Amino acid sequence: MNCIFCLISPDKYLAENEYFFAIRDIHPITKGHSLIISKRHTPDFFTLQPEEMTALLEISRIMRNLLDEELHPEAYNLLMNCGSAAHQSIFHFHLHFIPRYHKDGLSLRAINEKLRSIAF
């Protein structure tokens, strides 16, 4: 399998639990932009198992606490694309965890355009 997410080394992890790990996005659209990625190769949110959904909430809280302490963002966008029509480009579940700042100059439309422009 040639999945870029399946090849990520654990020494790159910011946080992890039994089902997910988090890393910094290699093309961040804001300071601290991170990805929460399933350890199991599964295409999207709708293919996660119930225990994985619970673990996703858990690691989301961990990431929020980590980023709050490190960067003090004022808000967050949590984004996922499910399917090619939604511009998903890597078919391995991942959640964009995007810290937001009042003067970052990004609208939700701008975020979507930036994500589309860096898609593989």
PDB file of C-alpha atoms in Angstrom:
ATOM      1  CA  MET A   1       0.000   0.000   0.000  1.00  0.00           C
ATOM      2  CA  ASN A   2       1.355   3.425  -0.958  1.00  0.00           C
ATOM      3  CA  CYS A   3      -0.579   5.547   1.523  1.00  0.00           C
ATOM      4  CA  ILE A   4       1.378   8.565   2.755  1.00  0.00           C
ATOM      5  CA  PHE A   5      -0.420   8.459   6.119  1.00  0.00           C
ATOM      6  CA  CYS A   6       0.392   4.782   6.663  1.00  0.00           C
ATOM      7  CA  LEU A   7       4.100   5.632   6.338  1.00  0.00           C
ATOM      8  CA  ILE A   8       4.276   8.312   9.052  1.00  0.00           C
ATOM      9  CA  SER A   9       6.796   7.474  11.749  1.00  0.00           C
ATOM     10  CA  PRO A  10       5.593   7.533  15.373  1.00  0.00           C
ATOM     11  CA  ASP A  11       8.423   9.931  16.239  1.00  0.00           C
ATOM     12  CA  LYS A  12       6.425  12.609  14.341  1.00  0.00           C
ATOM     13  CA  TYR A  13       3.340  12.200  16.551  1.00  0.00           C
ATOM     14  CA  LEU A  14       2.220  15.149  18.673  1.00  0.00           C
ATOM     15  CA  ALA A  15      -0.339  12.968  20.452  1.00  0.00           C
ATOM     16  CA  GLU A  16      -1.853   9.525  20.078  1.00  0.00           C
ATOM     17  CA  ASN A  17      -4.293   7.061  21.522  1.00  0.00           C
ATOM     18  CA  GLU A  18      -5.153   3.491  20.586  1.00  0.00           C
ATOM     19  CA  TYR A  19      -6.873   4.461  17.308  1.00  0.00           C
ATOM     20  CA  PHE A  20      -5.473   7.840  16.201  1.00  0.00           C
ATOM     21  CA  PHE A  21      -2.374   9.984  16.080  1.00  0.00           C
ATOM     22  CA  ALA A  22      -1.898  13.690  15.478  1.00  0.00           C
ATOM     23  CA  ILE A  23       0.800  15.468  13.491  1.00  0.00           C
ATOM     24  CA  ARG A  24       1.401  18.979  12.186  1.00  0.00           C
ATOM     25  CA  ASP A  25       0.123  19.525   8.656  1.00  0.00           C
ATOM     26  CA  ILE A  26       3.040  19.871   6.213  1.00  0.00           C
ATOM     27  CA  HIS A  27       1.151  22.697   4.443  1.00  0.00           C
ATOM     28  CA  PRO A  28      -0.363  24.615   7.375  1.00  0.00           C
ATOM     29  CA  ILE A  29      -2.967  27.249   6.637  1.00  0.00           C
ATOM     30  CA  THR A  30      -2.671  28.717  10.151  1.00  0.00           C
ATOM     31  CA  LYS A  31      -0.067  28.388  12.882  1.00  0.00           C
ATOM     32  CA  GLY A  32      -0.555  25.012  14.564  1.00  0.00           C
ATOM     33  CA  HIS A  33      -2.682  23.443  11.775  1.00  0.00           C
ATOM     34  CA  SER A  34      -2.602  19.742  12.604  1.00  0.00           C
ATOM     35  CA  LEU A  35      -4.087  16.500  11.346  1.00  0.00           C
ATOM     36  CA  ILE A  36      -5.708  13.766  13.394  1.00  0.00           C
ATOM     37  CA  ILE A  37      -5.247  10.531  11.435  1.00  0.00           C
ATOM     38  CA  SER A  38      -6.663   7.061  11.999  1.00  0.00           C
ATOM     39  CA  LYS A  39      -4.108   4.341  12.678  1.00  0.00           C
ATOM     40  CA  ARG A  40      -6.273   1.903  10.761  1.00  0.00           C
ATOM     41  CA  HIS A  41      -6.322   2.554   7.034  1.00  0.00           C
ATOM     42  CA  THR A  42      -9.951   3.452   6.435  1.00  0.00           C
ATOM     43  CA  PRO A  43     -11.239   5.872   3.790  1.00  0.00           C
ATOM     44  CA  ASP A  44     -13.300   8.397   5.707  1.00  0.00           C
ATOM     45  CA  PHE A  45     -15.383   9.349   8.742  1.00  0.00           C
ATOM     46  CA  PHE A  46     -18.289   7.141   7.712  1.00  0.00           C
ATOM     47  CA  THR A  47     -16.141   3.996   7.833  1.00  0.00           C
ATOM     48  CA  LEU A  48     -14.941   4.543  11.413  1.00  0.00           C
ATOM     49  CA  GLN A  49     -16.044   1.978  13.993  1.00  0.00           C
ATOM     50  CA  PRO A  50     -17.977   3.142  17.104  1.00  0.00           C
ATOM     51  CA  GLU A  51     -14.929   2.762  19.358  1.00  0.00           C
ATOM     52  CA  GLU A  52     -12.894   4.830  16.893  1.00  0.00           C
ATOM     53  CA  MET A  53     -15.481   7.623  16.999  1.00  0.00           C
ATOM     54  CA  THR A  54     -15.175   7.741  20.784  1.00  0.00           C
ATOM     55  CA  ALA A  55     -11.375   7.808  20.495  1.00  0.00           C
ATOM     56  CA  LEU A  56     -11.618  10.615  17.913  1.00  0.00           C
ATOM     57  CA  LEU A  57     -13.411  12.801  20.465  1.00  0.00           C
ATOM     58  CA  GLU A  58     -10.776  11.919  23.058  1.00  0.00           C
ATOM     59  CA  ILE A  59      -7.789  12.854  20.887  1.00  0.00           C
ATOM     60  CA  SER A  60      -9.588  16.012  19.720  1.00  0.00           C
ATOM     61  CA  ARG A  61      -9.744  17.163  23.343  1.00  0.00           C
ATOM     62  CA  ILE A  62      -6.081  16.281  23.817  1.00  0.00           C
ATOM     63  CA  MET A  63      -5.133  18.314  20.738  1.00  0.00           C
ATOM     64  CA  ARG A  64      -7.234  21.274  21.810  1.00  0.00           C
ATOM     65  CA  ASN A  65      -5.516  21.294  25.197  1.00  0.00           C
ATOM     66  CA  LEU A  66      -2.074  20.956  23.615  1.00  0.00           C
ATOM     67  CA  LEU A  67      -2.673  23.771  21.114  1.00  0.00           C
ATOM     68  CA  ASP A  68      -4.382  25.999  23.690  1.00  0.00           C
ATOM     69  CA  GLU A  69      -1.329  25.719  25.918  1.00  0.00           C
ATOM     70  CA  GLU A  70       1.213  26.144  23.112  1.00  0.00           C
ATOM     71  CA  LEU A  71      -0.394  28.746  20.821  1.00  0.00           C
ATOM     72  CA  HIS A  72      -3.424  30.246  22.588  1.00  0.00           C
ATOM     73  CA  PRO A  73      -5.749  30.279  19.557  1.00  0.00           C
ATOM     74  CA  GLU A  74      -9.099  32.008  19.859  1.00  0.00           C
ATOM     75  CA  ALA A  75     -11.133  29.314  18.072  1.00  0.00           C
ATOM     76  CA  TYR A  76     -10.876  26.194  15.908  1.00  0.00           C
ATOM     77  CA  ASN A  77     -12.159  24.802  12.633  1.00  0.00           C
ATOM     78  CA  LEU A  78     -12.413  21.014  12.450  1.00  0.00           C
ATOM     79  CA  LEU A  79     -12.715  19.931   8.834  1.00  0.00           C
ATOM     80  CA  MET A  80     -12.930  16.630   7.010  1.00  0.00           C
ATOM     81  CA  ASN A  81     -13.665  15.805   3.400  1.00  0.00           C
ATOM     82  CA  CYS A  82     -15.462  12.535   2.738  1.00  0.00           C
ATOM     83  CA  GLY A  83     -15.283  11.453  -0.896  1.00  0.00           C
ATOM     84  CA  SER A  84     -13.813  12.831  -4.099  1.00  0.00           C
ATOM     85  CA  ALA A  85     -16.782  15.147  -4.770  1.00  0.00           C
ATOM     86  CA  ALA A  86     -15.950  16.758  -1.399  1.00  0.00           C
ATOM     87  CA  HIS A  87     -12.325  17.210  -2.579  1.00  0.00           C
ATOM     88  CA  GLN A  88     -10.883  14.415  -0.453  1.00  0.00           C
ATOM     89  CA  SER A  89      -7.447  13.753  -1.925  1.00  0.00           C
ATOM     90  CA  ILE A  90      -5.984  11.203   0.493  1.00  0.00           C
ATOM     91  CA  PHE A  91      -8.386   8.339   1.081  1.00  0.00           C
ATOM     92  CA  HIS A  92      -7.274   7.593   4.621  1.00  0.00           C
ATOM     93  CA  PHE A  93      -9.349   9.197   7.376  1.00  0.00           C
ATOM     94  CA  HIS A  94      -7.950  12.490   8.627  1.00  0.00           C
ATOM     95  CA  LEU A  95      -9.407  15.479  10.396  1.00  0.00           C
ATOM     96  CA  HIS A  96      -7.942  18.942   9.843  1.00  0.00           C
ATOM     97  CA  PHE A  97      -7.579  20.581  13.256  1.00  0.00           C
ATOM     98  CA  ILE A  98      -7.130  24.267  12.453  1.00  0.00           C
ATOM     99  CA  PRO A  99      -6.451  26.851  15.155  1.00  0.00           C
ATOM    100  CA  ARG A 100      -8.063  30.215  14.386  1.00  0.00           C
ATOM    101  CA  TYR A 101      -7.058  33.715  15.332  1.00  0.00           C
ATOM    102  CA  HIS A 102      -9.183  36.862  15.011  1.00  0.00           C
ATOM    103  CA  LYS A 103      -6.788  38.506  12.572  1.00  0.00           C
ATOM    104  CA  ASP A 104      -5.752  35.455  10.538  1.00  0.00           C
ATOM    105  CA  GLY A 105      -7.688  36.804   7.546  1.00  0.00           C
ATOM    106  CA  LEU A 106      -9.264  33.480   6.639  1.00  0.00           C
ATOM    107  CA  SER A 107     -12.897  32.817   5.912  1.00  0.00           C
ATOM    108  CA  LEU A 108     -14.224  29.276   5.705  1.00  0.00           C
ATOM    109  CA  ARG A 109     -14.224  29.692   1.914  1.00  0.00           C
ATOM    110  CA  ALA A 110     -10.563  30.753   1.990  1.00  0.00           C
ATOM    111  CA  ILE A 111      -9.695  27.730   4.136  1.00  0.00           C
ATOM    112  CA  ASN A 112     -11.413  25.385   1.671  1.00  0.00           C
ATOM    113  CA  GLU A 113      -9.618  27.034  -1.261  1.00  0.00           C
ATOM    114  CA  LYS A 114      -6.243  26.708   0.472  1.00  0.00           C
ATOM    115  CA  LEU A 115      -6.888  23.052   1.292  1.00  0.00           C
ATOM    116  CA  ARG A 116      -7.890  22.383  -2.321  1.00  0.00           C
ATOM    117  CA  SER A 117      -4.770  24.121  -3.638  1.00  0.00           C
ATOM    118  CA  ILE A 118      -2.441  21.901  -1.597  1.00  0.00           C
ATOM    119  CA  ALA A 119      -4.268  18.631  -2.301  1.00  0.00           C
ATOM    120  CA  PHE A 120      -2.029  15.912  -3.651  1.00  0.00           C
TER     121      PHE A 120
END
